[in-house]
Amino acid sequence: MSMTIDDLPRVSECSVLGCSYNDHSSCHAAAVTIAGSAGDAECATFIPLGSKGGLDKVVSHVGACQRAECVHNSSLECTAAAVRIGPGADAADCLTYEPR
């Protein structure tokens, strides 16, 4: 199956106030990577404030998901319709993460 970035799930909301990619609860990174360890889905794209990052237009998607135990993960790709990023066990976590 051939996919483009437009086929990947969007980041529908980001409530991490201290991230360089966050602008008014919208993620401005082109794509985010979800990492972490078992039971924790950390947004590995999180960059503490200091320099503004990202695109002018909000188009953020989930580029990769390393949480193979998530119900939304298929071959390390996210299959959720959209994801929410916010504070959790880490400064920025995927709040859509749901273990199998």
Short mmCIF file of the C-alpha atoms (twelve columns), coordinates in Angstrom:
data_MODEL
# 
_entry.id   MODEL 
# 
loop_
_atom_site.group_PDB 
_atom_site.id 
_atom_site.type_symbol 
_atom_site.label_atom_id 
_atom_site.label_alt_id 
_atom_site.label_comp_id 
_atom_site.label_asym_id 
_atom_site.label_seq_id 
_atom_site.Cartn_x 
_atom_site.Cartn_y 
_atom_site.Cartn_z 
_atom_site.pdbx_PDB_model_num 
ATOM 1   C CA . MET A 1   0.000  0.000  0.000  1 
ATOM 2   C CA . SER A 2   1.397  3.375  -1.020 1 
ATOM 3   C CA . MET A 3   0.839  6.285  1.379  1 
ATOM 4   C CA . THR A 4   1.684  9.963  1.396  1 
ATOM 5   C CA . ILE A 5   2.059  12.247 4.400  1 
ATOM 6   C CA . ASP A 6   -1.514 13.430 3.826  1 
ATOM 7   C CA . ASP A 7   -2.713 9.863  4.544  1 
ATOM 8   C CA . LEU A 8   -1.054 9.821  7.985  1 
ATOM 9   C CA . PRO A 9   -3.024 10.761 11.130 1 
ATOM 10  C CA . ARG A 10  -3.059 14.444 12.000 1 
ATOM 11  C CA . VAL A 11  -2.045 15.893 15.343 1 
ATOM 12  C CA . SER A 12  -5.429 17.396 16.188 1 
ATOM 13  C CA . GLU A 13  -4.320 19.128 19.393 1 
ATOM 14  C CA . CYS A 14  -1.185 19.862 21.412 1 
ATOM 15  C CA . SER A 15  -1.597 21.168 24.945 1 
ATOM 16  C CA . VAL A 16  2.140  21.199 25.760 1 
ATOM 17  C CA . LEU A 17  2.773  24.867 26.471 1 
ATOM 18  C CA . GLY A 18  6.575  24.612 26.665 1 
ATOM 19  C CA . CYS A 19  7.195  23.153 23.200 1 
ATOM 20  C CA . SER A 20  8.786  25.168 20.390 1 
ATOM 21  C CA . TYR A 21  6.386  23.601 17.858 1 
ATOM 22  C CA . ASN A 22  3.223  24.534 19.805 1 
ATOM 23  C CA . ASP A 23  1.346  27.634 18.691 1 
ATOM 24  C CA . HIS A 24  -2.040 28.176 20.354 1 
ATOM 25  C CA . SER A 25  -2.559 24.419 20.960 1 
ATOM 26  C CA . SER A 26  -1.656 23.528 17.373 1 
ATOM 27  C CA . CYS A 27  1.459  21.551 16.496 1 
ATOM 28  C CA . HIS A 28  3.512  23.187 13.758 1 
ATOM 29  C CA . ALA A 29  5.997  20.326 13.206 1 
ATOM 30  C CA . ALA A 30  5.595  18.683 9.794  1 
ATOM 31  C CA . ALA A 31  5.484  15.293 11.506 1 
ATOM 32  C CA . VAL A 32  5.953  13.989 15.049 1 
ATOM 33  C CA . THR A 33  7.560  10.787 16.259 1 
ATOM 34  C CA . ILE A 34  5.982  8.875  19.118 1 
ATOM 35  C CA . ALA A 35  8.614  7.057  21.185 1 
ATOM 36  C CA . GLY A 36  8.946  6.183  24.875 1 
ATOM 37  C CA . SER A 37  8.937  2.808  26.572 1 
ATOM 38  C CA . ALA A 38  6.288  0.162  27.214 1 
ATOM 39  C CA . GLY A 39  3.235  1.825  28.751 1 
ATOM 40  C CA . ASP A 40  4.444  5.336  27.883 1 
ATOM 41  C CA . ALA A 41  4.020  7.076  24.529 1 
ATOM 42  C CA . GLU A 42  6.329  10.092 24.590 1 
ATOM 43  C CA . CYS A 43  6.287  12.713 21.834 1 
ATOM 44  C CA . ALA A 44  9.936  12.552 20.770 1 
ATOM 45  C CA . THR A 45  9.521  15.732 18.699 1 
ATOM 46  C CA . PHE A 46  9.112  17.846 21.862 1 
ATOM 47  C CA . ILE A 47  11.670 20.684 21.930 1 
ATOM 48  C CA . PRO A 48  11.671 22.989 24.984 1 
ATOM 49  C CA . LEU A 49  11.042 26.659 24.272 1 
ATOM 50  C CA . GLY A 50  14.039 28.665 23.256 1 
ATOM 51  C CA . SER A 51  13.647 28.874 19.535 1 
ATOM 52  C CA . LYS A 52  10.457 28.779 17.507 1 
ATOM 53  C CA . GLY A 53  10.167 25.750 15.285 1 
ATOM 54  C CA . GLY A 54  7.870  24.385 12.648 1 
ATOM 55  C CA . LEU A 55  5.863  25.464 9.671  1 
ATOM 56  C CA . ASP A 56  3.706  28.564 9.248  1 
ATOM 57  C CA . LYS A 57  0.692  26.446 8.272  1 
ATOM 58  C CA . VAL A 58  -0.584 23.759 10.652 1 
ATOM 59  C CA . VAL A 59  -0.180 20.424 8.864  1 
ATOM 60  C CA . SER A 60  1.339  18.195 11.533 1 
ATOM 61  C CA . HIS A 61  1.022  14.416 11.191 1 
ATOM 62  C CA . VAL A 62  2.301  11.346 13.018 1 
ATOM 63  C CA . GLY A 63  5.376  10.412 11.019 1 
ATOM 64  C CA . ALA A 64  6.396  7.361  13.050 1 
ATOM 65  C CA . CYS A 65  5.139  5.469  16.069 1 
ATOM 66  C CA . GLN A 66  7.523  3.263  17.995 1 
ATOM 67  C CA . ARG A 67  4.820  2.027  20.403 1 
ATOM 68  C CA . ALA A 68  4.098  -1.365 18.797 1 
ATOM 69  C CA . GLU A 69  1.887  -2.334 21.767 1 
ATOM 70  C CA . CYS A 70  -0.613 0.473  21.026 1 
ATOM 71  C CA . VAL A 71  -3.988 -0.557 19.548 1 
ATOM 72  C CA . HIS A 72  -3.540 2.146  16.894 1 
ATOM 73  C CA . ASN A 73  -0.140 0.819  15.735 1 
ATOM 74  C CA . SER A 74  0.178  -1.289 12.590 1 
ATOM 75  C CA . SER A 75  3.694  -1.979 11.292 1 
ATOM 76  C CA . LEU A 76  4.984  0.993  13.342 1 
ATOM 77  C CA . GLU A 77  2.506  3.360  11.669 1 
ATOM 78  C CA . CYS A 78  -0.320 5.065  13.544 1 
ATOM 79  C CA . THR A 79  -3.806 4.106  12.353 1 
ATOM 80  C CA . ALA A 80  -5.792 6.478  14.599 1 
ATOM 81  C CA . ALA A 81  -7.881 9.069  12.779 1 
ATOM 82  C CA . ALA A 82  -6.022 11.793 14.713 1 
ATOM 83  C CA . VAL A 83  -3.907 12.068 17.860 1 
ATOM 84  C CA . ARG A 84  -3.758 14.470 20.783 1 
ATOM 85  C CA . ILE A 85  -0.439 15.443 22.368 1 
ATOM 86  C CA . GLY A 86  -0.287 16.719 25.941 1 
ATOM 87  C CA . PRO A 87  1.426  16.426 29.311 1 
ATOM 88  C CA . GLY A 88  1.549  12.922 30.744 1 
ATOM 89  C CA . ALA A 89  4.296  10.757 32.208 1 
ATOM 90  C CA . ASP A 90  6.674  12.981 30.209 1 
ATOM 91  C CA . ALA A 91  6.504  16.658 29.266 1 
ATOM 92  C CA . ALA A 92  4.787  15.660 26.000 1 
ATOM 93  C CA . ASP A 93  2.923  12.386 25.470 1 
ATOM 94  C CA . CYS A 94  0.562  10.929 22.902 1 
ATOM 95  C CA . LEU A 95  -2.750 11.050 24.763 1 
ATOM 96  C CA . THR A 96  -4.365 8.836  22.099 1 
ATOM 97  C CA . TYR A 97  -2.035 5.958  23.074 1 
ATOM 98  C CA . GLU A 98  -3.951 2.888  24.226 1 
ATOM 99  C CA . PRO A 99  -2.142 -0.357 25.101 1 
ATOM 100 C CA . ARG A 100 -3.495 -3.596 23.597 1 
# 
